[in-house]
Coordinates of C-alpha atoms and ligand atoms in Angstrom, one line a residue:
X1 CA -19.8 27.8 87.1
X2 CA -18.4 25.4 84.8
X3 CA -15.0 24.8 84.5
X4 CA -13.2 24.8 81.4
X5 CA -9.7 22.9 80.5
X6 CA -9.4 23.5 77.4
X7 CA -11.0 26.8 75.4
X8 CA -9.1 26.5 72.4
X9 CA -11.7 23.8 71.4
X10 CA -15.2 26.4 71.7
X11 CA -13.0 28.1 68.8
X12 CA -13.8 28.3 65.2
X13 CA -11.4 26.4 62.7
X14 CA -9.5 30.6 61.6
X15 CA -9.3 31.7 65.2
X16 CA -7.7 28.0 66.1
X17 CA -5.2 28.2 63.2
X18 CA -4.3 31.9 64.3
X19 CA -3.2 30.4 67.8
X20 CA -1.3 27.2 66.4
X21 CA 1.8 29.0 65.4
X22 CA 4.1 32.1 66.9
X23 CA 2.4 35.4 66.4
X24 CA 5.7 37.7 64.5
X25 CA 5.7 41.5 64.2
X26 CA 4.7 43.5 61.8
X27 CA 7.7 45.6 60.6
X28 CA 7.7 47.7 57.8
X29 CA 5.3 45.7 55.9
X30 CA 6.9 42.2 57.1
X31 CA 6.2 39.7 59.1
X32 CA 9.3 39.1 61.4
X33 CA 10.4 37.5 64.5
X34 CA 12.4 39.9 67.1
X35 CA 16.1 40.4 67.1
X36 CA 17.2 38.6 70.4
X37 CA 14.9 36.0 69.3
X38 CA 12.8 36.2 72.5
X39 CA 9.0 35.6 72.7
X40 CA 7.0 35.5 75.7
X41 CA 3.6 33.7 76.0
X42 CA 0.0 34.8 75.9
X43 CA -2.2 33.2 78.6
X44 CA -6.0 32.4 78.3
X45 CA -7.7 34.2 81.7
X46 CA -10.3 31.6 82.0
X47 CA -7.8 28.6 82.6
X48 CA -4.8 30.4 83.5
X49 CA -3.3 27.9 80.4
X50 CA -0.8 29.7 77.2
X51 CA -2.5 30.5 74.1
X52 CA 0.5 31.2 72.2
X53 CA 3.5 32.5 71.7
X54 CA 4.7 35.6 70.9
X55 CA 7.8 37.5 69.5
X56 CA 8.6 39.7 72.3
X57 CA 9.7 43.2 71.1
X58 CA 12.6 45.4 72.6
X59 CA 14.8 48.3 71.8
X60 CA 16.0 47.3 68.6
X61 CA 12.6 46.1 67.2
X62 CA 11.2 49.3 68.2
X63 CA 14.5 51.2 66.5
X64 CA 13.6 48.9 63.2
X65 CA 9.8 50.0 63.4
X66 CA 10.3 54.0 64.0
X67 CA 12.7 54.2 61.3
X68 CA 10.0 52.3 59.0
X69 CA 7.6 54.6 60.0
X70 CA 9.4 57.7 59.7
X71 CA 10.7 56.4 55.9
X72 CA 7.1 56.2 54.8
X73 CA 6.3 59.5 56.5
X74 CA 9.1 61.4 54.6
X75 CA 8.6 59.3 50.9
X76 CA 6.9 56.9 49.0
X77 CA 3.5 56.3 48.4
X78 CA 1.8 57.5 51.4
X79 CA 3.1 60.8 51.4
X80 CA 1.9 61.4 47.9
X81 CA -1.5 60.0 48.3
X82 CA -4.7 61.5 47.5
X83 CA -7.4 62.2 50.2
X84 CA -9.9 59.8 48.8
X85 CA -7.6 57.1 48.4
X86 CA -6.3 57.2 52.1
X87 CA -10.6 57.4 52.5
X88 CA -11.0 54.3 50.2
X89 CA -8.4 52.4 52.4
X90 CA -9.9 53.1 55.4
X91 CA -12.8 51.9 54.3
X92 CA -11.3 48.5 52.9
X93 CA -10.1 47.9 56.3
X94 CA -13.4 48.7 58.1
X95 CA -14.9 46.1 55.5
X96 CA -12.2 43.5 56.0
X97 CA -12.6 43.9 60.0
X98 CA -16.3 43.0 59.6
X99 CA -15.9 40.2 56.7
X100 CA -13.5 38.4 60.1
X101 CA -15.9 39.7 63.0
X102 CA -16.8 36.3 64.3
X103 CA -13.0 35.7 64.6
X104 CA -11.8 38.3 65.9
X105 CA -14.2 38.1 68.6
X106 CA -13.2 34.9 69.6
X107 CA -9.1 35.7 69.6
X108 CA -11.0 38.5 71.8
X109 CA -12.9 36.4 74.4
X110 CA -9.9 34.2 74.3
X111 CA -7.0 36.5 75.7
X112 CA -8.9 39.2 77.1
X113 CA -11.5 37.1 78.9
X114 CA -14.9 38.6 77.5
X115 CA -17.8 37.5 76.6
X116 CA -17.6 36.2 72.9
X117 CA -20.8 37.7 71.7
X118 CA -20.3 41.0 73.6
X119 CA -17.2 41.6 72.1
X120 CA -18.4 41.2 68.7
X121 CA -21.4 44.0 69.4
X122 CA -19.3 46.2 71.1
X123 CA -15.7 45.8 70.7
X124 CA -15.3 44.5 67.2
X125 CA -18.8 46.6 66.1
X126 CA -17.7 49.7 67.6
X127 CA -14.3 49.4 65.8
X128 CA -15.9 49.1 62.4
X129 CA -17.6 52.5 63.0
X130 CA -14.7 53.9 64.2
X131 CA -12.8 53.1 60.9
X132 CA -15.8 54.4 59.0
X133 CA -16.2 57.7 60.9
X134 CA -12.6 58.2 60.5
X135 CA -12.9 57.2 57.1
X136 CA -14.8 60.2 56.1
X137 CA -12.1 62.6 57.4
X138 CA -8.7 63.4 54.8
X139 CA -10.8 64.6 52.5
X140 CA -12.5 67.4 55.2
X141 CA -9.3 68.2 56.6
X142 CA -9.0 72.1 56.2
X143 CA -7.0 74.9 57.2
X144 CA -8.3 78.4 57.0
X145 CA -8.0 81.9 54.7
X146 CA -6.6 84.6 57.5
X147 CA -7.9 88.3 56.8
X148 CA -4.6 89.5 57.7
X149 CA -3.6 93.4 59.1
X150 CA 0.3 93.1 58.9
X151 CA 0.0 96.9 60.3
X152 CA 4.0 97.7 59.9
X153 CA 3.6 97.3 55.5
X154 CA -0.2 98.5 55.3
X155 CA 0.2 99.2 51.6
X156 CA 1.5 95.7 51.0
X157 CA -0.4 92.6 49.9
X158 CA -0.5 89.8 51.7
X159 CA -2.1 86.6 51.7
X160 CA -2.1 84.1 54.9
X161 CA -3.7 80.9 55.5
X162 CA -3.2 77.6 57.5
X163 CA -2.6 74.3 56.4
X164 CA -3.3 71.1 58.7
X165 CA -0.5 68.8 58.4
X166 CA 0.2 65.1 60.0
X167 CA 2.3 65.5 63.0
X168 CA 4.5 62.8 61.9
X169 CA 5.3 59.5 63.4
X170 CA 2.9 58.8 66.3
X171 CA 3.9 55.8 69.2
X172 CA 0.6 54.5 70.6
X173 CA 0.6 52.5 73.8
X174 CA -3.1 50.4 74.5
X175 CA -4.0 49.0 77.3
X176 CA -5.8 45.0 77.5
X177 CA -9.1 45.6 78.3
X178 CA -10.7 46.7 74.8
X179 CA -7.9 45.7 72.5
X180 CA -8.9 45.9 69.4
X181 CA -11.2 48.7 70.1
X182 CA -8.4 50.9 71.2
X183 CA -6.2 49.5 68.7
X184 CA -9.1 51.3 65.9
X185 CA -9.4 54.6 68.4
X186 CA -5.7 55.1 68.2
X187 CA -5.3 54.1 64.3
X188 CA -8.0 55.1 63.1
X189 CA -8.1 58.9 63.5
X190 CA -3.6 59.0 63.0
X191 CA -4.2 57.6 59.8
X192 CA -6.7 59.6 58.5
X193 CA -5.0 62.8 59.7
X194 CA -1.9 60.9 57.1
X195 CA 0.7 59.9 60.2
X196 CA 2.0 56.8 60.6
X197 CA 2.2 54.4 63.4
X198 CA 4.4 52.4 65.6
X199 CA 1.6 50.6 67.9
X200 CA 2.7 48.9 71.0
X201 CA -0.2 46.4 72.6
X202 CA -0.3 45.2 75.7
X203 CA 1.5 42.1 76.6
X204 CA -1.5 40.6 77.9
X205 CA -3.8 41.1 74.9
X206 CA -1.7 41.1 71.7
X207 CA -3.7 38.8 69.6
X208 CA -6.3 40.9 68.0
X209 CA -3.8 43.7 67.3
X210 CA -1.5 41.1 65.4
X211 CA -5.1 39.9 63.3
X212 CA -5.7 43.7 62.7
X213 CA -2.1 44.3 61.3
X214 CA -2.9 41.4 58.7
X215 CA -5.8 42.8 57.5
X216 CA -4.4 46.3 57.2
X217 CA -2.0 44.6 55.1
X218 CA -4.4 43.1 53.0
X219 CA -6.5 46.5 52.8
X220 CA -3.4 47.4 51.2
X221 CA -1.7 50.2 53.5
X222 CA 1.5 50.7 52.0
X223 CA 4.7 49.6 54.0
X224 CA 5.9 51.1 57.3
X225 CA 2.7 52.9 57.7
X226 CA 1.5 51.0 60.0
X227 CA 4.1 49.1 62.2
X228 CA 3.1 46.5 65.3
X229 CA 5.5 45.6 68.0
X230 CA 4.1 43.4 71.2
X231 CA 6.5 43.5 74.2
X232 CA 6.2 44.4 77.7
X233 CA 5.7 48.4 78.9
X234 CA 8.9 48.8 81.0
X235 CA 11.2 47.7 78.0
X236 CA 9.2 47.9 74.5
X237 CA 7.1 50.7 75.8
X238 CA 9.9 53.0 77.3
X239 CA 12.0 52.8 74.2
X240 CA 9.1 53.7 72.0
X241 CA 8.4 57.0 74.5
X242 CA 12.6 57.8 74.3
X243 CA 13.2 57.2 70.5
X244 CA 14.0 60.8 68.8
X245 CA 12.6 59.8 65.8
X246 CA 9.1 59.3 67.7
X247 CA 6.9 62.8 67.2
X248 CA 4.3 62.0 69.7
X249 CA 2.7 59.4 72.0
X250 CA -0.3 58.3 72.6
X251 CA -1.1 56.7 75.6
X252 CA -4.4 55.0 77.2
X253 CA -3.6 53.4 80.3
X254 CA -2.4 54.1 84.3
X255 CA -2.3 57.4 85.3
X256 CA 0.4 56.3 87.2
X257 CA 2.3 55.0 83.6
X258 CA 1.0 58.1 82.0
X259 CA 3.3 60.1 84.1
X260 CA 6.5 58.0 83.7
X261 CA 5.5 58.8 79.9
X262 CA 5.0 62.3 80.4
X263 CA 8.1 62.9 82.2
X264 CA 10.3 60.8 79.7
X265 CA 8.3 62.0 76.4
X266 CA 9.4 65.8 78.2
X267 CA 12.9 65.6 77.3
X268 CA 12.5 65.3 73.4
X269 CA 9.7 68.0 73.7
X270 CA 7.1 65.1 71.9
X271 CA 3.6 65.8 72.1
X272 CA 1.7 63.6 74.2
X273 CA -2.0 62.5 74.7
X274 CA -3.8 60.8 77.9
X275 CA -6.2 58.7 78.4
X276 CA -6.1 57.6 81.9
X277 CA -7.7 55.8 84.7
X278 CA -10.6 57.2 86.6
X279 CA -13.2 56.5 89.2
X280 CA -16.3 57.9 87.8
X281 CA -19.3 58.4 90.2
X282 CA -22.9 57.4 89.3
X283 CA -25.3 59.7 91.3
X284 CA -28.8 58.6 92.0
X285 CA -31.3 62.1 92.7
X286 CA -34.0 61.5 95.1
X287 CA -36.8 61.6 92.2
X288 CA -34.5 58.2 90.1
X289 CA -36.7 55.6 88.3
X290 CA -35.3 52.6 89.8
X291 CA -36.6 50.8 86.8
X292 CA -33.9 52.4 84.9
X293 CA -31.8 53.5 87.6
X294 CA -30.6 49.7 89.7
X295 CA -30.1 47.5 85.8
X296 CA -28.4 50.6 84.7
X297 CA -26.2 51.3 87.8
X298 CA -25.4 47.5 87.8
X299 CA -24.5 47.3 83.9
X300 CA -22.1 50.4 84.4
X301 CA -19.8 48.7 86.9
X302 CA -20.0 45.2 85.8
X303 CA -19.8 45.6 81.7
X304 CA -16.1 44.1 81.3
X305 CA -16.0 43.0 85.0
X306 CA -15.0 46.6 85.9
X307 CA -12.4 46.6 83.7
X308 CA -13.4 50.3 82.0
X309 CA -11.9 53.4 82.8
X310 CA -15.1 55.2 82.8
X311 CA -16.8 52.4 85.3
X312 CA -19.2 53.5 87.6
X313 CA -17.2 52.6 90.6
X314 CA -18.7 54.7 93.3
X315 CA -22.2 55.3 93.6
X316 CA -24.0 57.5 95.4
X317 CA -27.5 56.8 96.8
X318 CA -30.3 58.9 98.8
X319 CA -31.6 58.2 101.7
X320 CA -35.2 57.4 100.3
X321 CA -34.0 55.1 97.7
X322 CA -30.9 53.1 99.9
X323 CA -32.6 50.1 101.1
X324 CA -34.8 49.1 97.5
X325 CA -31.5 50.4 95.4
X326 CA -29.5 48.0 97.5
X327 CA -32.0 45.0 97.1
X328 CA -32.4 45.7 93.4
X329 CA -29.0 46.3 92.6
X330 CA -27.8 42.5 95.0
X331 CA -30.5 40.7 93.1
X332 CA -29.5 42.0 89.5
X333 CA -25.8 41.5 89.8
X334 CA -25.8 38.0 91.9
X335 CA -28.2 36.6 89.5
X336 CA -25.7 36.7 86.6
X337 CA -23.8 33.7 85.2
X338 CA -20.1 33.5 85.9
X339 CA -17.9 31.4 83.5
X340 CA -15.9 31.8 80.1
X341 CA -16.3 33.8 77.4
X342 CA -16.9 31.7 75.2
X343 CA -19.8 30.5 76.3
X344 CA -21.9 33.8 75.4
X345 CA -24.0 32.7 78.4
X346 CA -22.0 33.7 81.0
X347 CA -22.5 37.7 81.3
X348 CA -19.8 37.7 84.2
X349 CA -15.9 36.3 82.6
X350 CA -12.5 36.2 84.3
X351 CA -10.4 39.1 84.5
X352 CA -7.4 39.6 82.7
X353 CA -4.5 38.2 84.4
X354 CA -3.3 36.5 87.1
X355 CA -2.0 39.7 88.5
X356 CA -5.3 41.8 88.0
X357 CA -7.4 39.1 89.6
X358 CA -4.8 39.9 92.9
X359 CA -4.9 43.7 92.8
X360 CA -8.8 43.4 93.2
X361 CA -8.9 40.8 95.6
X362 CA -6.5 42.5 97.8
X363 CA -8.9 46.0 97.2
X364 CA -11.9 43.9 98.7
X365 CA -9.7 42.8 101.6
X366 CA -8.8 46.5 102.4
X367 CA -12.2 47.5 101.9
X368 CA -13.5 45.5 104.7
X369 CA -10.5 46.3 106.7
X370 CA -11.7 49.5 106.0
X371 CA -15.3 48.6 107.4
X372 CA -16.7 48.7 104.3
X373 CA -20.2 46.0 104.5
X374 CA -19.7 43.0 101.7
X375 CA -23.6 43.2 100.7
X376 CA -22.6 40.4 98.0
X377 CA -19.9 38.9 95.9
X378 CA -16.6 39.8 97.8
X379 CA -14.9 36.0 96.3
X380 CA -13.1 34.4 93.8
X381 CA -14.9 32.1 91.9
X382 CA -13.1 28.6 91.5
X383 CA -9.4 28.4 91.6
X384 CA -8.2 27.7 88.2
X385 CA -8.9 30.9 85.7
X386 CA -9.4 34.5 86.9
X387 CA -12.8 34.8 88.2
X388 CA -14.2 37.3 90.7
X389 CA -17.9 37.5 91.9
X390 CA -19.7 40.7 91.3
X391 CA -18.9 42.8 94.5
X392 CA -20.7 45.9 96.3
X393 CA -19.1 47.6 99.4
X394 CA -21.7 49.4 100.8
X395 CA -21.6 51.9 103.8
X396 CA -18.2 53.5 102.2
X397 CA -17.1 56.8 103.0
X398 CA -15.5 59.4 101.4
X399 CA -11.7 59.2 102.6
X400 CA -11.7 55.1 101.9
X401 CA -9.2 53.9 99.8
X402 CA -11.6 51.5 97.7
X403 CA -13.5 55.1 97.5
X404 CA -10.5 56.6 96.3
X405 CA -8.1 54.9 94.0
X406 CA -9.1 52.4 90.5
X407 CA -9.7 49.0 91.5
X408 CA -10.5 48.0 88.0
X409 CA -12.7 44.7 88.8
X410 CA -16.5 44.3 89.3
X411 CA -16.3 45.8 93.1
X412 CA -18.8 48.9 93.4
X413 CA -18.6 51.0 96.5
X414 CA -22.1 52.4 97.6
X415 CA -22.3 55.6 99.8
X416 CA -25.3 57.2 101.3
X417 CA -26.2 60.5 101.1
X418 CA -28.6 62.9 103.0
X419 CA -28.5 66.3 101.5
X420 CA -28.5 66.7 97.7
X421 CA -26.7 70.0 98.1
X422 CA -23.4 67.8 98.9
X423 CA -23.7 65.4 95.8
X424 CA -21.5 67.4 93.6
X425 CA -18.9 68.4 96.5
X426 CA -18.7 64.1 96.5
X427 CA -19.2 63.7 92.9
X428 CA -15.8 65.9 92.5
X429 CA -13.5 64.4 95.4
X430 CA -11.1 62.3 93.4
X431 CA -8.0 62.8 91.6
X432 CA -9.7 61.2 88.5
X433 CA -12.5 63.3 86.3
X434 CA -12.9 60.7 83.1
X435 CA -17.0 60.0 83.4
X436 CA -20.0 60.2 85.7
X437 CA -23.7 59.8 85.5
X438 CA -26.6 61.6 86.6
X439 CA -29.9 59.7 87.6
X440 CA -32.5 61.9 87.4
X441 CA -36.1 62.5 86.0
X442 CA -36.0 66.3 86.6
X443 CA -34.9 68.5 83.9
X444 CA -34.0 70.6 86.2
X445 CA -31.3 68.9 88.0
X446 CA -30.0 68.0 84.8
X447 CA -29.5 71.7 84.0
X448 CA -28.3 72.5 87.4
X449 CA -25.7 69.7 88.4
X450 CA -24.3 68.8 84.6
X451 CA -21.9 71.9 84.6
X452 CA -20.9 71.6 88.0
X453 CA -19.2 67.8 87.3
X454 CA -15.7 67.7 86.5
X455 CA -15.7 64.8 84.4
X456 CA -14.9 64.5 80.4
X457 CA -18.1 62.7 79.7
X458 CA -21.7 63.4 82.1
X459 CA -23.9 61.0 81.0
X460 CA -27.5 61.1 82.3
X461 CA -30.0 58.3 83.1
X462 CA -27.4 55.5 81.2
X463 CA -23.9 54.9 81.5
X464 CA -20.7 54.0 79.3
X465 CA -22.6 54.9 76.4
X466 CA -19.3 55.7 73.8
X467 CA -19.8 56.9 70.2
X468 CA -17.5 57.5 67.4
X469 CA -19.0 61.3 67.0
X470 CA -18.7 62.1 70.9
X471 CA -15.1 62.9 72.0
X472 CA -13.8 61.2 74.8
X473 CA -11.2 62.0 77.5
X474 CA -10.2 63.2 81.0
X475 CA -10.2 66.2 83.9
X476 CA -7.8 66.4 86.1
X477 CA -5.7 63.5 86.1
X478 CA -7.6 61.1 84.0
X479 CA -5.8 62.7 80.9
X480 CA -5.5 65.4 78.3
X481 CA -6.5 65.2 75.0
X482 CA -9.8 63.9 73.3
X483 CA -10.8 60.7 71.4
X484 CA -13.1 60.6 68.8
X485 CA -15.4 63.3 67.4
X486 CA -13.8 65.8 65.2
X487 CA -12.0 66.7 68.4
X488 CA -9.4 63.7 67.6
X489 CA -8.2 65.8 64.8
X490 CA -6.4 68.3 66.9
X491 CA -4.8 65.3 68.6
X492 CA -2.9 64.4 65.4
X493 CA -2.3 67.3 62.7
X494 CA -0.4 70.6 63.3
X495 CA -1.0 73.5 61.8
X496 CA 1.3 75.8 59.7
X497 CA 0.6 79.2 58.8
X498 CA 1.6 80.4 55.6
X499 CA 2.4 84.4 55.0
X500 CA 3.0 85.3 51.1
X501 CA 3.6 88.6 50.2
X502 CA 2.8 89.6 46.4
Ligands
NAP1 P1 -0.6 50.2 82.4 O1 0.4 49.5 83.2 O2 -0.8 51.6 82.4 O3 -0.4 49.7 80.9 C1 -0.9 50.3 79.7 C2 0.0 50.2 78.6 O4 1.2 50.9 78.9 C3 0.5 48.7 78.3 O5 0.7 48.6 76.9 C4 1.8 48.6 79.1 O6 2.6 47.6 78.6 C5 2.4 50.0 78.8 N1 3.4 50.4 79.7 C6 3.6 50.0 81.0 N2 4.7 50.6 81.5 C7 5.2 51.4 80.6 C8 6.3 52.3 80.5 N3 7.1 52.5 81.6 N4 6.6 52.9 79.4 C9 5.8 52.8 78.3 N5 4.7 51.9 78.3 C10 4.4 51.3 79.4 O7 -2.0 49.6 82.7 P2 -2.3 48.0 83.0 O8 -1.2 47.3 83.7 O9 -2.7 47.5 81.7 O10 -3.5 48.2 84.0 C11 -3.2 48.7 85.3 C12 -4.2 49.8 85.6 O11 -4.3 50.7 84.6 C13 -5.6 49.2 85.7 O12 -5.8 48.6 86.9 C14 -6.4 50.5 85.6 O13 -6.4 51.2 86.8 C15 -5.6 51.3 84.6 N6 -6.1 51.1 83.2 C16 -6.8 52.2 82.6 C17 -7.3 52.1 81.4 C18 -8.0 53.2 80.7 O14 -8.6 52.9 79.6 N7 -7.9 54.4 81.1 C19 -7.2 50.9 80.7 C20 -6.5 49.8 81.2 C21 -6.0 50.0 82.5 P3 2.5 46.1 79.2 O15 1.1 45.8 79.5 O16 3.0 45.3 78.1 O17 3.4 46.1 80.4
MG2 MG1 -3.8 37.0 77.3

């Protein structure tokens, strides 16, 4: 691994001028530093060195940005505009995102840790699409004609119909581990539906989301219709979930923050969406082509160094297959190059943060107090920057802990399993039901086991495969709610029906 000292220098000459200076807010339309004045630093994963500065958000910035949002919900120009324009913006800023790609990606790789090139292909490409997809929405937006009865005035005439309106001012908390992507899932579809926004990203990973709000200024999204506020969770984040002013939240993150949210967002009665954590199984059948099967079960639990909530984190292996899937799947992961970022070399990059690279470390250590086998990996790599080797635990069982609960880092745990009658009774036994994958060449399992998954997304012979057309989202306690599709539109309009007598 080589180490790096100083990463700001792999940068090109726009993403290095973004980090000289102190990253503000974005407040109705302005730039502006926070009220106390406070800022608190962005740290580069792969040296463990600051990036930047950044104005830190609290209660008062948050008050400031709600009120902005909710003045151009009620008035002014966004209120009165026509579908296609809001279409024609949306499209200016999908444009804009990919005339800075190569930047972005950088600020990317830098604070979040990723691999440079990946992150333009899939983070910064997949939020393009999303803005387009989205794009093609406010002007398909529809309610409905209602062949009403009214049974008590038969001899009256009425007409009824729905309209789909904007729920209003929408707070969106985002996790660090595709920034800008789930800065464009959360905008993307609000603003087409015609809310606006008060977005919170998190502490670790602000940069993008500060590079985005420029650029939706420049697309020219009128002022207070999209507001930005970095700041940490427990203060920034809880006022944004207790303003009154604040119609809903959405929230991708914990399932343990999602409930503090849940509970708080209770007592004003908001409406609230979930995106949560998960532990998502990928199931090997007896008849798997290991061709496909070992890169594919690999790439689903190390893309991001584990950090995805739909991960395949557990994985579940016949008896016929164990020993070759084990080989195939050490010599595939152990063979990758660990270093930064930027270096689009090195397929395996720190984690996030300091305190992420602890969490997972201390998972291994319980796995093997647990008597889990370390088959490979089970280290961290160097001692300056956050670097983990790719990790399996094999010869887990059910009621482990590192079987149970998100460890979020490149650690898989592999389980054997005799009887295929079983594999769904273990596909199910978590509290989490975001993903899982089926590896299979039979049709007929495909059929037979799909329906009997409780996960949001089955995928079958590949893994983390996300689109902007399929909607994404949780069982059980990895949420409620879906992303994406045309599903996201329930997410954020309400409908009004309308009864006129004549
Ligand atoms: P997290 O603590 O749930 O944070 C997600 C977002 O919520 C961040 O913006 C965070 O702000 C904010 N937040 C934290 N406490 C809050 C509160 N009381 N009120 C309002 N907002 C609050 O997740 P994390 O620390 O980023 O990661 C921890 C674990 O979450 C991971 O190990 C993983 O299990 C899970 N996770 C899941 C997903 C997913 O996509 N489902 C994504 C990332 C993480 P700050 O970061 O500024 O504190
Ligand atoms: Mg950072």
């Amino acid at each position: 691994m080589d180490a790096v000292t100083d990463s700001k220098a792999a940068l090109g000459e726009k993403a290095r001028n973004f980090v000289s200076n102190t990253r503000k807010m974005l407040i109705d339309g302005k730039w502006v530093s926070s009220v106390s004045g406070k800022t608190f630093s962005t740290i580069d994963p792969a040296t463990g060195s600051v990036i930047t500065d950044v104005c830190e958000g609290d209660k008062e910035d948050i008050g400031l940005a709600v009120m902005a949002a909710r003045r151009a919900f009620e008035d002014g120009p966004w209120v009165k505009m026509i579908p296609s324009h809001r279409e024609r913006l949306l499209h200016r800023l999908a444009d804009l995102i990919e005339e800075n790609a190569e930047e972005l990606a950088e600020l990317e790789a830098l604070d979040n840790g990723k691999n440079k090139a990946i992150a333009q292909a899939v983070d910064i490409g997949i939020a393009i699409e999303t803005f387009r997809y989205m794009a093609g929405w406010p002007s398909k937006i529809t309610g409905d004609v209602l062949p009403l009865s009214v049974p008590i005035a038969p001899d009256q005439d009425f007409f009824g119909y729905t309209l789909r309106e904007p729920v209003g001012v929408i707070g969106q908390i985002i996790p660090w581990n595709f920034p800008l992507l789930m800065c464009a899932w959360k905008l993307a579809p609000a603003l087409a539906c015609g809310n606006t926004i008060v977005l919170k990203p998190a502490e670790e990973t602000p940069l993008t989301a500060l590079r985005l709000g420029e650029l939706i200024c420049e697309a020219g999204f009128p002022d207070g219709v999209v507001n930005i506020v970095p700041g940490y969770g427990h203060t920034a984040g809880a006022a944004l979930t207790a303003h009154p002013e604040v119609d809903k939240i959405a929230f991708t993150g914990s399932t343990e923050v999602g409930k503090i949210i849940a509970r708080e967002a209770a007592d004003s009665m908001k409406k609230v969406s979930m995106e949560l954590g998960g532990k998502s199984p990928a199931i090997i059948m007896p008849d798997a082509d290991l061709e496909i099967a070992i890169p594919g079960a690999a790439s689903a639990i190390m893309f991001n160094q584990g950090q995805v909530c739909c991960a395949g984190s557990r994985l579940y292996v016949p008896d016929n297959l164990y020993d070759a899937f084990l080989e195939g799947m050490t010599e595939n992961i152990s063979s990758l190059s660990i270093g930064s970022g930027l270096n689009p070399e090195n397929m395996v990059n720190p984690l996030v943060s300091e305190i992420q690279l602890e969490r997972v470390m201390n998972y291994i250590d319980i796995g093997r107090q647990e008597g889990a086998s370390v088959v490979t990996g089970g280290k961290r790599r160097g001692d300056t920057g956050y670097f983990v080797e790719p990790t399996i635990l094999a010869e887990t069982s059910q009621d482990m802990k590192v079987v149970q609960e998100e460890i979020f880092g490149p650690v898989v745990c592999v389980q054997r399993y005799s009887d295929v009658s079983e594999i769904v009774k273990l596909a199910n036994d978590t509290i989490y039901g975001l993903g899982a994958s089926l590896w299979t060449r039979d049709v007929g399992n495909i059929v037979k086991i799909v329906p009997k998954i409780k996960a949001g997304t089955v995928w079958v012979n590949c893994h983390n495969i996300l689109d902007v057309a399929m909607p994404f989202g949780g069982f059980k306690q990895s949420g409620y709610g879906r992303e994406l599709g045309k599903e996201v539109l329930e997410l954020y309009t309400q409908t009004k029906s309308v009864c006129i007598m004549a």
